[in-house]
PDB file of C-alpha atoms in Angstrom:
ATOM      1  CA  UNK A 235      73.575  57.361 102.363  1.00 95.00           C
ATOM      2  CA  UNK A 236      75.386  58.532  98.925  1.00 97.00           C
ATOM      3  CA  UNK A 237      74.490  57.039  95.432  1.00 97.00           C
ATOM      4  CA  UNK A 238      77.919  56.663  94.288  1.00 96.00           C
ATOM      5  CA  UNK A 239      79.129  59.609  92.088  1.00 96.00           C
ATOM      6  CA  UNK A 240      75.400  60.864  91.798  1.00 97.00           C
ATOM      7  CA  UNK A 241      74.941  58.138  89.478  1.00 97.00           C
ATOM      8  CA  UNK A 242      72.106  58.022  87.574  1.00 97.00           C
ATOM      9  CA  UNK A 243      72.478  54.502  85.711  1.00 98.00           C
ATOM     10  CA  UNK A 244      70.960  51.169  87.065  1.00 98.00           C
ATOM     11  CA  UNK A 245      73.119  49.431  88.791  1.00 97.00           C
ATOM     12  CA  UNK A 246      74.865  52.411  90.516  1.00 97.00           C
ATOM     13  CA  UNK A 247      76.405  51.076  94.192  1.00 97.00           C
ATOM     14  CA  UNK A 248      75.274  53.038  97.436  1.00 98.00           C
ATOM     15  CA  UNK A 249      78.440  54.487  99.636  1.00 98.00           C
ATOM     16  CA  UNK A 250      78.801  56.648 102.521  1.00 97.00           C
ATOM     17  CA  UNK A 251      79.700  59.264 102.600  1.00 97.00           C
ATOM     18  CA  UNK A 252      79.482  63.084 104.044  1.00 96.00           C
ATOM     19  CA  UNK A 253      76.182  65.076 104.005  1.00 94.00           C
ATOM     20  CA  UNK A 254      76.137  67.619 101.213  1.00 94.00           C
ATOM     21  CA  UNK A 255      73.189  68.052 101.017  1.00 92.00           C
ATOM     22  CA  UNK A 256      72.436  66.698  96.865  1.00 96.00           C
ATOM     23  CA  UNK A 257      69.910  64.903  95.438  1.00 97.00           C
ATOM     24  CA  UNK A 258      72.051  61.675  95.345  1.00 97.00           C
ATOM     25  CA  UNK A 259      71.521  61.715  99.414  1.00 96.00           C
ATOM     26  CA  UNK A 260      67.727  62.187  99.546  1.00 95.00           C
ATOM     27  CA  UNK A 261      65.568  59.712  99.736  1.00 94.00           C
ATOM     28  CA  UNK A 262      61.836  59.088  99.207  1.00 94.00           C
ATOM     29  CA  UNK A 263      60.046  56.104 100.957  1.00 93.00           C
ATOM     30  CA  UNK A 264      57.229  54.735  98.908  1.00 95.00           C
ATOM     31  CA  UNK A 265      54.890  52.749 101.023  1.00 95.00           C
ATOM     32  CA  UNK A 266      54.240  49.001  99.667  1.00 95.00           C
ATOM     33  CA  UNK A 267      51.556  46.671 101.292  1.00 88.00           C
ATOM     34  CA  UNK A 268      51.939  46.049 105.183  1.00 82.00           C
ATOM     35  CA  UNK A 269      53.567  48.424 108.180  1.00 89.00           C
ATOM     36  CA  UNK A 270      56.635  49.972 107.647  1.00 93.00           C
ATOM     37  CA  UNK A 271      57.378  48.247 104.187  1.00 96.00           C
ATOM     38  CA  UNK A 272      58.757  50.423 101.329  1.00 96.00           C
ATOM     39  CA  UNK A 273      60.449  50.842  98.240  1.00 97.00           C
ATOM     40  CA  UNK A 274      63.076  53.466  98.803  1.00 96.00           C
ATOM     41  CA  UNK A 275      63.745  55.898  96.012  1.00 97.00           C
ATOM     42  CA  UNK A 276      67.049  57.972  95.283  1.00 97.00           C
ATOM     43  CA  UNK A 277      65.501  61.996  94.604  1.00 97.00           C
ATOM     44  CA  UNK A 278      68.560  62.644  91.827  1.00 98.00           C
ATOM     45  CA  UNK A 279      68.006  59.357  89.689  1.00 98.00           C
ATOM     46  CA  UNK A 280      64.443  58.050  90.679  1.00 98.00           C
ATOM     47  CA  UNK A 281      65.724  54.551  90.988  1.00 98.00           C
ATOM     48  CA  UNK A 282      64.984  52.123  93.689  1.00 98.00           C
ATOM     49  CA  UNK A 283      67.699  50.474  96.719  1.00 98.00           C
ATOM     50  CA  UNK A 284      68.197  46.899  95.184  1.00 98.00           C
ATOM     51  CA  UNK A 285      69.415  43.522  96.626  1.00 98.00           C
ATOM     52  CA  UNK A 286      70.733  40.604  95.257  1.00 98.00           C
ATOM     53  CA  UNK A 287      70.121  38.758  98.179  1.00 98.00           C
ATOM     54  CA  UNK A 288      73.800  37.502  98.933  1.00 98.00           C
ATOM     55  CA  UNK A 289      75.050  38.776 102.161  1.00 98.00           C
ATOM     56  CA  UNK A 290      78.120  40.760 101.857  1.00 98.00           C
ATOM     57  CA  UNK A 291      76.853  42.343  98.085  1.00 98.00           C
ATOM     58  CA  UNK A 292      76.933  46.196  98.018  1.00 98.00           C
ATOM     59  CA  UNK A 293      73.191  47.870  97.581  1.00 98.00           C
ATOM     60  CA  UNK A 294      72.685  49.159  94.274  1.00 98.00           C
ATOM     61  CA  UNK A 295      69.700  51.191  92.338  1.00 98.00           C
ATOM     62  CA  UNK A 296      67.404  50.013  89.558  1.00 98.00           C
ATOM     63  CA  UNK A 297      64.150  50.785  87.973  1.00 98.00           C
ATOM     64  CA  UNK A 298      61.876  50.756  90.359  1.00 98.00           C
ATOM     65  CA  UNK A 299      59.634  47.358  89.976  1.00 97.00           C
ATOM     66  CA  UNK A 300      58.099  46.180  93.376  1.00 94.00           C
ATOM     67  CA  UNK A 301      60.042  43.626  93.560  1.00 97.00           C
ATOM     68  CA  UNK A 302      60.564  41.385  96.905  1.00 98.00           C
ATOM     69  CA  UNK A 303      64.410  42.535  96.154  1.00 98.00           C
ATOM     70  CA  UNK A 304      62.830  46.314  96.525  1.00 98.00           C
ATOM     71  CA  UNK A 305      60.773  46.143  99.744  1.00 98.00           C
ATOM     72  CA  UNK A 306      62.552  47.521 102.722  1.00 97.00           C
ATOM     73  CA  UNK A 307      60.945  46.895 106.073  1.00 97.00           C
ATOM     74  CA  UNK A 308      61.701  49.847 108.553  1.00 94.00           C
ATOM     75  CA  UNK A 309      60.312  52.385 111.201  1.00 89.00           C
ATOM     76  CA  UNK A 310      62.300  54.734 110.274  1.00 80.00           C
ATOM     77  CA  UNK A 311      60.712  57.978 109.106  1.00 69.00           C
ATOM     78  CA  UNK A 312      61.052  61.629 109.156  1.00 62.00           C
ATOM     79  CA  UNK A 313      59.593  62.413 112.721  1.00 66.00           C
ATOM     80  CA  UNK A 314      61.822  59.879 114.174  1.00 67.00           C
ATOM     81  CA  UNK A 315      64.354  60.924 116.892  1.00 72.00           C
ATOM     82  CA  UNK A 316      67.075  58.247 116.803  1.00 79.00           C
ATOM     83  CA  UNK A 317      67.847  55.439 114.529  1.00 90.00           C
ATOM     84  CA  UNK A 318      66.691  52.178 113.001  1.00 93.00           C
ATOM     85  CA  UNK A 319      67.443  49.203 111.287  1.00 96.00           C
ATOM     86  CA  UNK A 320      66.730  48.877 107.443  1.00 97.00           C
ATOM     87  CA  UNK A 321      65.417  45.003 106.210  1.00 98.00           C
ATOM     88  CA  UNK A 322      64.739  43.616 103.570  1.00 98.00           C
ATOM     89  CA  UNK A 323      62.275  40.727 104.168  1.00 97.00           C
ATOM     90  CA  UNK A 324      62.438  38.319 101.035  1.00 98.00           C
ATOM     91  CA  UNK A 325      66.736  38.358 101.921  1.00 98.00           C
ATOM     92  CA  UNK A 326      66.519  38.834 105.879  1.00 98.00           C
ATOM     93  CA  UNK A 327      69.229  40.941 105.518  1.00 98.00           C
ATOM     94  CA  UNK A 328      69.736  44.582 106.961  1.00 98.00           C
ATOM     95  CA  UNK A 329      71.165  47.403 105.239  1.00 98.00           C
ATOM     96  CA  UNK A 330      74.645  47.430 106.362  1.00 98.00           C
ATOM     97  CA  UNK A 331      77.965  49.577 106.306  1.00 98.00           C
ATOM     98  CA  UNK A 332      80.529  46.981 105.154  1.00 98.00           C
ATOM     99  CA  UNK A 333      82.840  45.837 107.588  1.00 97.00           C
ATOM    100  CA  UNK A 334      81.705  48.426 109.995  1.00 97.00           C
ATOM    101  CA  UNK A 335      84.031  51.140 108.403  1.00 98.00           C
ATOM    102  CA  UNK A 336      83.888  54.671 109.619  1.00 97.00           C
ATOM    103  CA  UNK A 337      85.355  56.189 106.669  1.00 97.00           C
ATOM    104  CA  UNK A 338      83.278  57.754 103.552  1.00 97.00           C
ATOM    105  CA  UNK A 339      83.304  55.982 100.732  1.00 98.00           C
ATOM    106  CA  UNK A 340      82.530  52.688 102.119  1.00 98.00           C
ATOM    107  CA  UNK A 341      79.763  50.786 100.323  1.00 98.00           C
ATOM    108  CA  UNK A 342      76.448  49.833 102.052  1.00 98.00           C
ATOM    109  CA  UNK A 343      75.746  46.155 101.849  1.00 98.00           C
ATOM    110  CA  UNK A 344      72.948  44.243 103.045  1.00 98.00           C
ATOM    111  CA  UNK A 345      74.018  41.465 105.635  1.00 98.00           C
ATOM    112  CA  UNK A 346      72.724  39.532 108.497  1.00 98.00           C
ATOM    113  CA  UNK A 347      71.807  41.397 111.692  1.00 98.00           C
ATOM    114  CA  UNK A 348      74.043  41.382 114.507  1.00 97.00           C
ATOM    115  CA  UNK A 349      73.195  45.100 116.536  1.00 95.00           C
ATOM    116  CA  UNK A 350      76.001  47.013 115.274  1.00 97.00           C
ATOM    117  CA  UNK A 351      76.067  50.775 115.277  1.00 96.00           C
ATOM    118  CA  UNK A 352      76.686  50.213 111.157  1.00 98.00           C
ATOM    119  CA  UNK A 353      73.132  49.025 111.108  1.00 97.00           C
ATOM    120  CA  UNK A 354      71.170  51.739 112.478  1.00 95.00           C
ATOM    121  CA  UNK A 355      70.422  54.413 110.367  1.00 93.00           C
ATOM    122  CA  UNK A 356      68.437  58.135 110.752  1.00 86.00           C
ATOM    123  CA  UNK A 357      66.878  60.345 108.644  1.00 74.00           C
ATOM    124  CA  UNK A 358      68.241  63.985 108.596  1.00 67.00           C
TER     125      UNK A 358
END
């Protein structure tokens, strides 16, 4: 997962794109109240992941508030071997590669589940 350009500005879409290794692709995972619920935070602009709730909408970054729009539900952590899904409980939408596309650049939207491979997602 690539913030867009390194982009640094609310608003900024997430992509895809090929591991490099920057600041843009890190990630920190803030825990909220309950299991597995977080606010996920890009390293290079200290903004949060962001939904608008419409299926189908690309994933951007904003200040990081708490809101039900910020809270990601996921097992996913460092010491796991494999992958897993990304939610977003107020929405019930998963963090998604649009339209299943294999190639970088492709933005990450957050749309209903339906077991794809372009919902599963690992840390590095």
């Amino acid at each position: 997962l690539d913030m867009s350009g390194a982009s640094t500005s609310p608003g900024g879409g997430l992509i895809q794109w090929y591991a490099n290794g920057g600041n843009n692709q890190n990630w920190t995972f803030i825990p909220v109240g309950g299991t597995n619920n977080y606010m996920i935070q890009n390293d290079n602009s200290q903004l949060c992941l962001t939904t608008d709730g419409v299926a189908g909408d690309q994933l951007v970054q904003f200040q990081c508030a708490g809101g039900p729009n910020q809270i990601w539900h996921t097992p996913l952590n460092p010491s796991l071997i494999g992958a897993a899904t990304i939610m977003n409980p107020w929405s019930g939408l998963y963090m998604d590669v649009y339209g299943a596309s294999p190639w970088a650049g492709a933005s990450i939207d957050a749309y209903y589940y339906n077991g794809g491979d372009n919902q599963f997602f690992g840390a590095i």
